[in-house]
Tab-separated table of C-alpha atoms in Angstrom:
chain	number	residue	atom	x	y	z
P	1	MET	CA	5.987	15.284	22.969
P	2	LYS	CA	8.520	14.629	25.716
P	3	LEU	CA	11.680	12.614	25.159
P	4	PRO	CA	10.430	9.426	26.908
P	5	GLU	CA	7.304	9.506	24.733
P	6	ILE	CA	9.387	9.903	21.586
P	7	ILE	CA	11.618	6.962	22.579
P	8	GLY	CA	8.582	4.823	23.389
P	9	LEU	CA	7.027	5.696	20.034
P	10	GLY	CA	10.237	4.706	18.250
P	11	PHE	CA	10.242	1.287	19.946
P	12	ALA	CA	6.551	0.824	19.144
P	13	ASN	CA	7.100	1.594	15.464
P	14	LEU	CA	9.866	-1.015	15.265
P	15	TRP	CA	7.727	-3.595	17.049
P	16	ARG	CA	4.891	-3.116	14.561
P	17	THR	CA	7.109	-4.274	11.708
P	18	LYS	CA	8.809	-7.138	13.494
P	19	LEU	CA	9.844	-9.096	10.391
P	20	ARG	CA	11.356	-6.130	8.566
P	21	THR	CA	13.078	-4.934	11.735
P	22	SER	CA	14.463	-8.414	12.414
P	23	LEU	CA	15.928	-8.724	8.919
P	24	THR	CA	17.479	-5.255	9.148
P	25	LEU	CA	18.807	-6.113	12.616
P	26	LEU	CA	20.299	-9.352	11.291
P	27	GLY	CA	22.367	-7.410	8.784
P	28	VAL	CA	23.784	-5.243	11.582
P	29	VAL	CA	24.491	-8.314	13.743
P	30	ILE	CA	26.432	-10.003	10.941
P	31	GLY	CA	28.315	-6.797	10.162
P	32	VAL	CA	29.333	-6.176	13.779
P	33	GLY	CA	30.177	-9.858	14.270
P	34	ALA	CA	32.434	-9.876	11.204
P	35	LEU	CA	34.097	-6.610	12.205
P	36	THR	CA	34.823	-7.555	15.814
P	37	SER	CA	35.959	-11.120	15.103
P	38	MET	CA	38.418	-9.924	12.478
P	39	ILE	CA	39.861	-7.147	14.615
P	40	SER	CA	39.999	-9.444	17.655
P	41	PHE	CA	42.282	-11.764	15.684
P	42	GLY	CA	44.789	-8.987	15.049
P	43	THR	CA	44.608	-7.763	18.651
P	44	GLY	CA	44.893	-11.338	19.918
P	45	MET	CA	48.072	-11.995	17.967
P	46	GLU	CA	49.551	-8.689	19.133
P	47	LYS	CA	48.633	-9.510	22.748
P	48	ASN	CA	50.324	-12.906	22.504
P	49	ILE	CA	53.526	-11.328	21.219
P	50	THR	CA	53.452	-8.545	23.834
P	51	ASP	CA	52.749	-11.006	26.663
P	52	MET	CA	55.626	-13.187	25.499
P	53	PHE	CA	57.959	-10.177	25.626
P	54	ARG	CA	56.706	-9.295	29.103
P	55	GLU	CA	56.851	-12.868	30.444
P	56	ASN	CA	60.450	-13.247	29.284
P	57	ASP	CA	61.475	-9.741	30.405
P	58	LEU	CA	62.511	-8.879	26.867
P	59	PHE	CA	61.706	-5.218	27.457
P	60	THR	CA	64.805	-5.090	29.678
P	61	SER	CA	67.047	-7.502	27.754
P	62	ILE	CA	69.980	-6.675	25.490
P	63	TYR	CA	72.177	-9.144	23.610
P	64	VAL	CA	75.671	-8.001	22.693
P	65	THR	CA	78.007	-9.601	20.144
P	66	ALA	CA	81.401	-8.567	18.859
P	67	ARG	CA	81.304	-6.300	15.798
P	68	LYS	CA	81.705	-8.341	12.639
P	69	ILE	CA	82.502	-7.232	9.066
P	70	ASP	CA	80.405	-8.880	6.361
P	71	LEU	CA	82.673	-8.824	3.332
P	72	GLY	CA	79.833	-9.920	1.100
P	73	ASP	CA	78.160	-6.541	1.577
P	74	GLU	CA	81.247	-4.470	0.823
P	75	GLY	CA	81.848	-2.667	-2.423
P	76	ASP	CA	85.229	-2.665	-4.144
P	77	ALA	CA	88.406	-4.495	-3.197
P	78	GLY	CA	89.815	-1.446	-1.419
P	79	THR	CA	86.815	-1.269	0.867
P	80	MET	CA	87.116	-4.985	1.525
P	81	MET	CA	90.759	-4.617	2.567
P	82	GLU	CA	89.785	-1.725	4.820
P	83	GLY	CA	87.206	-3.988	6.449
P	84	LEU	CA	89.786	-6.693	6.998
P	85	GLU	CA	91.964	-4.256	8.907
P	86	LYS	CA	89.169	-3.558	11.407
P	87	LYS	CA	89.458	-5.965	14.290
P	88	PRO	CA	86.202	-7.077	15.912
P	89	VAL	CA	85.673	-6.146	19.536
P	90	ARG	CA	86.301	-9.187	21.713
P	91	LEU	CA	83.901	-10.236	24.418
P	92	ASN	CA	85.630	-11.598	27.509
P	93	ASP	CA	85.504	-11.377	31.296
P	94	SER	CA	86.814	-7.812	31.179
P	95	THR	CA	83.957	-6.898	28.852
P	96	VAL	CA	81.448	-8.433	31.250
P	97	ASN	CA	82.884	-6.371	34.115
P	98	LEU	CA	82.745	-3.281	31.921
P	99	PHE	CA	79.046	-3.836	31.301
P	100	LEU	CA	78.373	-4.461	34.994
P	101	GLY	CA	79.900	-1.079	35.798
P	102	MET	CA	77.583	0.805	33.458
P	103	ASP	CA	74.722	2.849	34.886
P	104	GLY	CA	71.363	1.124	34.500
P	105	VAL	CA	72.822	-2.390	34.021
P	106	GLU	CA	71.541	-4.907	36.558
P	107	ILE	CA	72.892	-8.181	35.139
P	108	ALA	CA	75.598	-9.110	32.638
P	109	TYR	CA	76.919	-12.591	31.934
P	110	PRO	CA	78.340	-14.464	28.918
P	111	GLU	CA	75.905	-16.615	27.034
P	112	ASN	CA	77.034	-20.210	26.911
P	113	SER	CA	74.918	-22.600	24.867
P	114	PHE	CA	75.750	-25.774	22.961
P	115	GLN	CA	74.154	-28.964	21.724
P	116	VAL	CA	74.378	-32.357	23.388
P	117	ARG	CA	73.048	-35.851	22.861
P	118	ALA	CA	70.872	-36.533	25.899
P	119	LYS	CA	69.814	-39.929	27.208
P	120	PHE	CA	67.136	-40.372	29.848
P	121	PHE	CA	64.909	-43.297	30.759
P	122	GLY	CA	66.130	-45.196	27.688
P	123	LYS	CA	65.243	-42.322	25.346
P	124	GLU	CA	67.754	-40.302	23.320
P	125	GLY	CA	67.602	-36.963	21.563
P	126	ASP	CA	69.600	-33.887	20.624
P	127	LEU	CA	68.973	-31.026	23.064
P	128	ASN	CA	70.312	-27.504	23.479
P	129	VAL	CA	72.035	-26.679	26.766
P	130	ALA	CA	72.389	-23.171	28.225
P	131	GLY	CA	74.582	-22.105	31.141
P	132	LEU	CA	73.039	-19.580	33.536
P	133	PRO	CA	74.048	-17.859	36.772
P	134	VAL	CA	72.079	-19.176	39.736
P	135	TYR	CA	70.527	-15.756	40.417
P	136	MET	CA	68.587	-15.978	37.132
P	137	GLN	CA	66.040	-18.103	39.009
P	138	LYS	CA	64.568	-14.811	40.265
P	139	TYR	CA	63.754	-13.665	36.744
P	140	ARG	CA	61.315	-14.797	34.105
P	141	PRO	CA	61.077	-17.202	32.375
P	142	PHE	CA	63.455	-19.137	34.646
P	143	SER	CA	61.337	-18.421	37.705
P	144	ASP	CA	58.512	-20.394	36.122
P	145	ILE	CA	59.277	-23.898	37.363
P	146	ALA	CA	56.491	-26.423	36.897
P	147	TYR	CA	57.993	-29.167	39.090
P	148	GLY	CA	60.991	-29.336	41.406
P	149	THR	CA	63.375	-26.409	41.918
P	150	PHE	CA	66.035	-24.384	40.152
P	151	PHE	CA	69.692	-25.347	40.757
P	152	LYS	CA	71.004	-23.746	43.952
P	153	GLU	CA	74.734	-23.190	43.320
P	154	ASP	CA	76.885	-21.939	40.456
P	155	SER	CA	78.963	-25.104	40.688
P	156	SER	CA	75.959	-27.416	40.932
P	157	ALA	CA	75.846	-30.653	38.925
P	158	THR	CA	72.056	-30.462	38.649
P	159	THR	CA	70.023	-29.313	35.670
P	160	VAL	CA	66.586	-27.956	34.870
P	161	ILE	CA	64.901	-29.419	31.812
P	162	SER	CA	61.919	-27.979	29.989
P	163	LEU	CA	58.737	-29.814	29.124
P	164	ASP	CA	59.640	-29.217	25.487
P	165	GLY	CA	63.034	-30.843	26.062
P	166	LEU	CA	61.392	-33.905	27.577
P	167	ARG	CA	59.041	-34.097	24.613
P	168	LYS	CA	62.075	-34.161	22.312
P	169	LEU	CA	63.126	-37.225	24.304
P	170	LYS	CA	59.633	-38.635	23.623
P	171	ILE	CA	58.609	-38.186	27.250
P	172	ILE	CA	55.416	-36.435	28.349
P	173	VAL	CA	54.963	-35.444	31.973
P	174	ASN	CA	51.769	-36.925	33.385
P	175	ASP	CA	50.659	-34.600	36.165
P	176	PRO	CA	48.462	-36.473	38.673
P	177	ASP	CA	46.378	-33.318	39.110
P	178	GLU	CA	45.936	-32.930	35.342
P	179	PRO	CA	46.266	-36.428	33.844
P	180	VAL	CA	46.803	-36.747	30.109
P	181	GLU	CA	46.398	-39.590	27.665
P	182	LEU	CA	48.523	-40.436	24.660
P	183	ASN	CA	46.804	-40.430	21.299
P	184	ASP	CA	47.473	-43.036	18.602
P	185	GLU	CA	49.954	-40.796	16.793
P	186	GLU	CA	52.012	-40.221	19.948
P	187	ILE	CA	51.985	-43.916	20.782
P	188	GLY	CA	53.151	-44.677	17.246
P	189	ARG	CA	56.083	-42.286	17.683
P	190	GLY	CA	57.155	-44.067	20.859
P	191	MET	CA	56.051	-41.393	23.331
P	192	ILE	CA	55.720	-42.438	26.980
P	193	LEU	CA	54.057	-40.918	30.033
P	194	LEU	CA	56.056	-40.333	33.222
P	195	PRO	CA	54.940	-38.709	36.471
P	196	PRO	CA	57.092	-35.799	37.733
P	197	ASP	CA	58.406	-37.955	40.606
P	198	SER	CA	59.953	-40.336	38.060
P	199	ILE	CA	61.918	-37.456	36.528
P	200	ILE	CA	62.948	-35.184	39.409
P	201	GLY	CA	66.115	-36.470	41.106
P	202	LYS	CA	66.958	-38.924	38.332
P	203	PRO	CA	70.184	-38.827	36.252
P	204	ILE	CA	70.262	-37.622	32.669
P	205	PHE	CA	73.347	-38.418	30.575
P	206	LEU	CA	74.707	-35.676	28.314
P	207	THR	CA	77.162	-36.572	25.578
P	208	THR	CA	79.476	-34.148	23.765
P	209	VAL	CA	82.374	-34.582	21.368
P	210	VAL	CA	85.937	-33.288	21.583
P	211	ILE	CA	88.959	-33.432	19.310
P	212	ASP	CA	90.836	-36.701	19.719
P	213	ALA	CA	94.436	-35.470	19.418
P	214	PRO	CA	96.068	-38.925	18.991
P	215	ALA	CA	93.541	-39.931	16.360
P	216	LEU	CA	94.040	-36.605	14.577
P	217	TYR	CA	97.811	-37.184	14.566
P	218	LEU	CA	97.468	-40.710	13.190
P	219	ARG	CA	94.938	-39.601	10.577
P	220	SER	CA	97.410	-37.030	9.276
P	221	PHE	CA	99.554	-39.955	8.096
P	222	ASN	CA	96.590	-41.702	6.470
P	223	ILE	CA	94.767	-38.934	4.634
P	224	PHE	CA	93.883	-41.165	1.691
P	225	ASN	CA	91.990	-43.707	3.785
P	226	LYS	CA	88.421	-42.375	3.685
P	227	SER	CA	87.131	-45.244	5.778
P	228	GLU	CA	88.737	-43.793	8.896
P	229	ASN	CA	86.370	-42.258	11.445
P	230	MET	CA	86.487	-38.565	12.290
P	231	PRO	CA	89.250	-37.695	14.824
P	232	VAL	CA	86.815	-36.968	17.656
P	233	LYS	CA	85.742	-38.848	20.747
P	234	LYS	CA	82.577	-38.827	22.820
P	235	ILE	CA	82.413	-37.772	26.458
P	236	THR	CA	79.334	-38.603	28.544
P	237	ILE	CA	78.616	-36.828	31.835
P	238	PRO	CA	75.691	-37.584	34.191
P	239	PHE	CA	73.611	-34.780	35.707
P	240	ILE	CA	70.706	-34.865	38.137
P	241	ILE	CA	67.432	-33.296	37.050
P	242	CYS	CA	66.326	-30.924	39.809
P	243	GLY	CA	63.445	-29.142	38.078
P	244	ILE	CA	61.142	-29.000	35.086
P	245	MET	CA	60.292	-25.720	33.365
P	246	LYS	CA	56.917	-25.025	31.834
P	247	ASN	CA	56.344	-25.101	28.112
P	248	LYS	CA	57.608	-22.144	26.183
P	249	SER	CA	55.226	-19.856	24.387
P	250	PRO	CA	54.600	-20.665	20.701
P	251	PHE	CA	55.643	-17.033	20.153
P	252	ARG	CA	59.124	-17.820	21.393
P	253	VAL	CA	62.350	-16.059	20.501
P	254	TRP	CA	65.692	-17.554	19.663
P	255	ASN	CA	67.242	-17.061	23.100
P	256	PHE	CA	64.740	-19.404	24.722
P	257	ARG	CA	65.112	-22.256	22.278
P	258	ASN	CA	67.260	-24.084	24.858
P	259	ASP	CA	65.983	-27.255	26.472
P	260	ILE	CA	68.343	-27.824	29.430
P	261	PHE	CA	69.627	-25.180	31.851
P	262	MET	CA	72.559	-25.591	34.199
P	263	SER	CA	75.031	-23.438	36.107
P	264	TYR	CA	77.233	-21.517	33.694
P	265	ARG	CA	80.292	-22.487	35.764
P	266	THR	CA	79.375	-26.140	35.305
P	267	ALA	CA	78.660	-25.606	31.611
P	268	GLU	CA	82.116	-24.076	31.129
P	269	LYS	CA	83.737	-27.262	32.456
P	270	ILE	CA	81.933	-29.616	30.064
P	271	PRO	CA	84.453	-30.760	27.416
P	272	ARG	CA	83.253	-29.976	23.899
P	273	LEU	CA	84.234	-28.305	20.683
P	274	PRO	CA	84.540	-24.755	21.990
P	275	VAL	CA	83.525	-22.802	18.902
P	276	ASP	CA	80.615	-22.493	16.518
P	277	ASN	CA	82.923	-22.293	13.525
P	278	PHE	CA	85.213	-25.330	13.288
P	279	LEU	CA	87.888	-23.289	11.488
P	280	ASP	CA	88.289	-21.072	14.555
P	281	LEU	CA	90.043	-23.977	16.239
P	282	PHE	CA	92.971	-23.520	13.871
P	283	VAL	CA	92.733	-19.881	12.732
P	284	ASP	CA	91.780	-17.920	15.881
P	285	ASP	CA	94.573	-18.058	18.463
P	286	ASN	CA	92.657	-16.059	21.105
P	287	ASN	CA	89.319	-17.777	20.862
P	288	ALA	CA	89.578	-19.549	24.215
P	289	ASP	CA	89.298	-16.304	26.155
P	290	THR	CA	86.318	-14.872	24.285
P	291	TYR	CA	82.556	-15.336	24.246
P	292	ASN	CA	80.131	-15.378	21.358
P	293	SER	CA	77.648	-13.107	23.093
P	294	ILE	CA	76.875	-11.449	26.411
P	295	TYR	CA	73.445	-11.041	27.926
P	296	ILE	CA	72.602	-7.730	29.613
P	297	ARG	CA	69.524	-6.940	31.680
P	298	VAL	CA	68.829	-3.320	32.511
P	299	THR	CA	67.110	-2.246	35.708
P	300	THR	CA	63.968	-0.854	34.046
P	301	PRO	CA	62.794	-0.422	30.440
P	302	LYS	CA	63.441	3.318	30.836
P	303	GLU	CA	67.180	2.581	30.997
P	304	MET	CA	67.228	0.784	27.639
P	305	ASP	CA	67.900	3.738	25.330
P	306	ALA	CA	70.749	5.130	27.434
P	307	VAL	CA	72.500	1.739	27.759
P	308	ILE	CA	72.053	0.973	24.058
P	309	SER	CA	73.572	4.333	23.102
P	310	LYS	CA	76.651	3.640	25.234
P	311	LEU	CA	77.085	0.172	23.739
P	312	LYS	CA	76.836	1.502	20.186
P	313	GLU	CA	79.494	4.085	20.978
P	314	MET	CA	81.777	1.174	21.907
P	315	ASN	CA	81.127	-0.492	18.508
P	316	PHE	CA	79.222	-3.507	19.814
P	317	ASN	CA	76.527	-5.254	17.840
P	318	ILE	CA	73.231	-4.831	19.670
P	319	LEU	CA	70.136	-7.006	19.502
P	320	THR	CA	67.059	-5.855	21.421
P	321	PHE	CA	63.640	-7.336	20.984
P	322	SER	CA	61.898	-4.173	22.152
P	323	GLY	CA	62.817	-2.641	18.804
P	324	GLN	CA	61.492	-5.738	17.078
P	325	LEU	CA	58.222	-5.317	18.965
P	326	LYS	CA	57.767	-1.781	17.615
P	327	GLU	CA	58.108	-3.101	14.083
P	328	MET	CA	55.692	-5.944	14.854
P	329	ARG	CA	53.164	-3.481	16.229
P	330	ARG	CA	53.341	-1.453	13.034
P	331	ASN	CA	52.659	-4.608	11.061
P	332	PHE	CA	49.766	-5.509	13.354
P	333	LEU	CA	48.369	-1.998	12.899
P	334	ILE	CA	48.332	-2.570	9.150
P	335	LEU	CA	46.755	-5.991	9.640
P	336	ASP	CA	44.084	-4.545	11.941
P	337	GLY	CA	43.359	-1.842	9.374
P	338	VAL	CA	42.877	-4.364	6.572
P	339	LEU	CA	40.672	-6.616	8.709
P	340	ALA	CA	38.670	-3.622	9.958
P	341	ALA	CA	38.120	-2.442	6.376
P	342	ILE	CA	36.741	-5.841	5.396
P	343	GLY	CA	34.442	-5.942	8.416
P	344	THR	CA	33.340	-2.338	7.872
P	345	ILE	CA	32.142	-3.217	4.366
P	346	ALA	CA	29.685	-5.696	5.878
P	347	LEU	CA	28.546	-3.068	8.371
P	348	ILE	CA	28.081	-0.438	5.638
P	349	VAL	CA	25.885	-2.880	3.741
P	350	ALA	CA	23.860	-3.264	6.936
P	351	GLY	CA	23.633	0.542	7.114
P	352	LEU	CA	22.112	0.628	3.645
P	353	GLY	CA	19.568	-1.883	4.888
P	354	ILE	CA	18.697	0.462	7.780
P	355	MET	CA	18.268	3.338	5.334
P	356	ASN	CA	16.006	1.235	3.142
P	357	THR	CA	13.922	0.202	6.158
P	358	MET	CA	13.525	3.812	7.304
P	359	ILE	CA	12.505	5.025	3.840
P	360	MET	CA	9.937	2.237	3.505
P	361	SER	CA	8.650	3.182	6.954
P	362	ILE	CA	8.187	6.811	5.805
P	363	LEU	CA	6.161	5.726	2.805
P	364	GLU	CA	3.930	3.554	4.978
P	365	ARG	CA	3.521	6.155	7.734
P	366	THR	CA	3.148	9.312	5.669
P	367	ARG	CA	-0.400	9.919	6.893
P	368	GLU	CA	0.659	9.212	10.497
P	369	ILE	CA	3.495	11.727	10.188
P	370	GLY	CA	1.063	14.292	8.789
P	371	ILE	CA	-1.251	13.839	11.789
P	372	MET	CA	1.663	14.269	14.237
P	373	LYS	CA	2.685	17.494	12.537
P	374	ALA	CA	-0.950	18.715	12.385
P	375	ILE	CA	-1.392	18.338	16.157
P	376	GLY	CA	1.825	20.248	16.908
P	377	GLY	CA	4.703	17.857	16.343
P	378	SER	CA	7.820	19.759	15.328
P	379	GLU	CA	10.308	18.750	12.627
P	380	SER	CA	12.962	18.076	15.267
P	381	GLN	CA	10.627	15.687	17.077
P	382	ILE	CA	9.835	13.835	13.861
P	383	ARG	CA	13.557	13.526	13.112
P	384	LEU	CA	14.220	12.328	16.642
P	385	ILE	CA	11.657	9.522	16.280
P	386	PHE	CA	13.480	8.132	13.256
P	387	PHE	CA	16.855	8.636	14.898
P	388	VAL	CA	15.624	6.607	17.870
P	389	GLU	CA	14.528	3.788	15.579
P	390	ALA	CA	17.870	3.754	13.762
P	391	GLY	CA	19.827	4.015	17.028
P	392	VAL	CA	17.917	1.137	18.613
P	393	ILE	CA	18.693	-1.074	15.631
P	394	GLY	CA	22.361	-0.103	15.842
P	395	PHE	CA	22.603	-0.691	19.601
P	396	ILE	CA	20.808	-4.036	19.697
P	397	GLY	CA	22.629	-5.135	16.551
P	398	ALA	CA	25.979	-4.264	18.170
P	399	ILE	CA	25.235	-6.264	21.332
P	400	LEU	CA	24.073	-9.328	19.418
P	401	GLY	CA	26.915	-8.883	16.917
P	402	LEU	CA	29.468	-8.948	19.719
P	403	VAL	CA	27.919	-12.152	21.017
P	404	LEU	CA	28.036	-13.646	17.509
P	405	GLY	CA	31.655	-12.572	17.026
P	406	TRP	CA	32.614	-14.008	20.414
P	407	ILE	CA	30.998	-17.365	19.598
P	408	VAL	CA	32.683	-17.496	16.191
P	409	THR	CA	36.108	-16.772	17.718
P	410	ILE	CA	35.652	-19.483	20.360
P	411	ILE	CA	34.916	-22.046	17.652
P	412	ALA	CA	37.797	-20.836	15.467
P	413	ASN	CA	40.181	-20.866	18.436
P	414	LYS	CA	39.265	-24.456	19.324
P	415	ILE	CA	39.788	-25.563	15.719
P	416	ALA	CA	43.188	-23.816	15.577
P	417	ASN	CA	44.322	-25.357	18.878
P	418	LEU	CA	43.356	-28.808	17.667
P	419	GLN	CA	46.052	-28.363	15.025
P	420	ILE	CA	48.848	-27.265	17.383
P	421	LEU	CA	48.191	-29.417	20.462
P	422	PRO	CA	49.206	-32.707	18.746
P	423	VAL	CA	52.676	-31.268	18.006
P	424	GLY	CA	53.288	-30.473	21.666
P	425	GLU	CA	52.546	-26.756	21.672
P	426	PRO	CA	50.540	-25.244	24.538
P	427	PRO	CA	47.054	-23.909	23.734
P	428	VAL	CA	46.884	-20.337	22.473
P	429	ASP	CA	44.158	-17.707	22.583
P	430	PHE	CA	44.323	-16.312	19.063
P	431	PHE	CA	41.487	-13.829	19.647
P	432	TYR	CA	41.193	-11.029	22.183
P	433	PHE	CA	38.305	-8.671	22.965
P	434	PRO	CA	39.720	-5.634	24.803
P	435	ALA	CA	37.341	-3.083	26.315
P	436	TRP	CA	38.112	-0.540	23.594
P	437	LEU	CA	37.018	-3.021	20.913
P	438	ILE	CA	33.718	-3.773	22.644
P	439	LEU	CA	32.851	-0.143	23.350
P	440	GLY	CA	34.164	0.949	19.949
P	441	ALA	CA	32.025	-1.624	18.140
P	442	ILE	CA	28.902	-0.451	19.968
P	443	ALA	CA	29.656	3.228	19.318
P	444	PHE	CA	30.530	2.624	15.665
P	445	SER	CA	27.391	0.582	15.066
P	446	ILE	CA	25.169	3.254	16.630
P	447	ALA	CA	26.956	6.051	14.746
P	448	LEU	CA	26.645	4.229	11.433
P	449	SER	CA	22.983	3.478	12.104
P	450	LEU	CA	22.285	7.135	12.922
P	451	ALA	CA	24.111	8.162	9.766
P	452	ALA	CA	22.007	5.716	7.773
P	453	GLY	CA	18.846	7.141	9.341
P	454	LEU	CA	19.837	10.774	8.740
P	455	TYR	CA	18.352	11.115	5.256
P	456	PRO	CA	15.090	9.288	6.092
P	457	ALA	CA	14.708	11.408	9.248
P	458	ILE	CA	15.196	14.664	7.350
P	459	ARG	CA	12.845	13.507	4.615
P	460	ALA	CA	10.171	12.568	7.150
P	461	SER	CA	10.471	15.888	8.991
P	462	ARG	CA	9.899	17.858	5.748
P	463	ILE	CA	6.663	16.145	4.767
P	464	ASP	CA	3.871	18.647	4.121
P	465	PRO	CA	1.146	17.836	6.671
P	466	VAL	CA	-1.661	18.818	4.242
P	467	LYS	CA	-0.420	16.469	1.542
P	468	ALA	CA	0.313	13.803	4.151
P	469	LEU	CA	-3.280	13.890	5.438
P	470	ARG	CA	-4.557	13.333	1.910
P	471	HIS	CA	-2.137	10.415	1.416
P	472	ASP	CA	-3.802	6.993	1.189
C-alpha cells in the first residue's frame, strides 16, 4: 500500500467508530484546552510585566540614592560605631553633572516629588506631584498624552494630570468619542463626568504646608497647651492644566505613582516641608543642597551594566527594574512549569484513552489485520495505519483544544476585568497565546498521541496472520 492509501484507511477506520473516536477526541480536547489556558495565564502575566517595563523605558532607567547605613542590620556595638563614621554620599547638582559626564548616560536629573492637597472643580484630594525636565515629553510614559499637551518650558506654571489623578478627585473624563456612564456605586461616591474641554486650560489649586516660624516661636513658650495648632501654615498656588496623561498600567512601579507632573524648576519653587524625615529639618545642616534620588537614563539597554558598575564603584545605592524583571521571569518560569504540569496530567489521561481505543480497535479488527498481512501488508504498514489514527486524533484534538482554551480564557478575562474596572483600573489581557504555545501544543498533542499509539501499533503489526484469519 502507498502512503496516501494508508492515511485514507486510517481516517476510514476512525470514521467507522464515530462514537468511540469522538469520546477519545473529547479527552484530548479537554487536555489541550486545560494545558494551553493554564500556560497562557502565566505567559499573559509575564507579557503584561514586560510590556510595562518597555512602555516606561525601564530597561534603560536607573535610580540612584545616597548610600545609607542600616544600623538595625549591624552586629556588635563596634561595627555600629564604624557604620556611624561612614558618611553617606550626597546627591546634589555636582553629582548630577558627574552622571551626565559618564559614558552611556543620556539623561540625569534629580527626582523631586511631594504630596499636595489639590482642589479642582469643587473636588478635593491628596495627590502626588513630580517635577520633570521639559525634554522628558519625548520619552515614555510622558509622551503618552491623552488630551492636551505637555508643558513647554522648564519655568512653566502649567501641569499635566493623569486620569488616575482626576479619579482621585472624583472626576472621570467623558470622551465624546468614547462616552462613558457612571454606575450606581460611582454616583454614590460623588463621582462626576467632565469632558476634556472642561479640564484643559482650567486652574487647579495645589496646597502645601510650611513651617510657621512665628507660631513655632510662640508655641515654644506654651508647650503645655495641647490645644494649640501645629506651627505650620498652608500655602495655595494655582496652576493651569495643560494636558491629561493616560491611565497607568495596573502593573505599575513606584516611580510612576505620581498624579501631577510639572516643570522641575517650578516644583523647586513651591514652598513646602523640604524633607521626607521631619527631623532632618533640625539635625541635617546640609539638607537644602541635596536630593533624595537622581534619575538616570542610559542611551541603550546595552549600556546598563557598564554604567551600573561605575555607580557601584562610587558607593551609590542603585535601583534598576531590569534586574527585578529577571527575578520575575524566573518566578514566572516556575509558575508556567507548575501550570504546565497540571495541564499535562489531563493530557496524559487523554493519552491513556487513545491507547485504550487503539487496543479495542485491534481486538475488533484482528481478522482484518490478518487479511492485510496475508495479501502482502508489511508490519511497518500495519504500524503506520495505527500511527495515522493516533496522530489524527492528536492533531484534531489539539486544534479543537486550542479553540476551547481560547474561549475559556476570553470568558475568564472578562470576569476578571469586571472586578477591576469598577475601581478605575484599565482593562487587562491576563492571557496570551504566543505562536510558540500554539505550535507547541499541537506538536505535544501529536507526539503524546503517537506515543500512546506505539504499543497498540506494535501489537497489531505482530499479529500472526494464520491465527488472525481464524479469529471470529
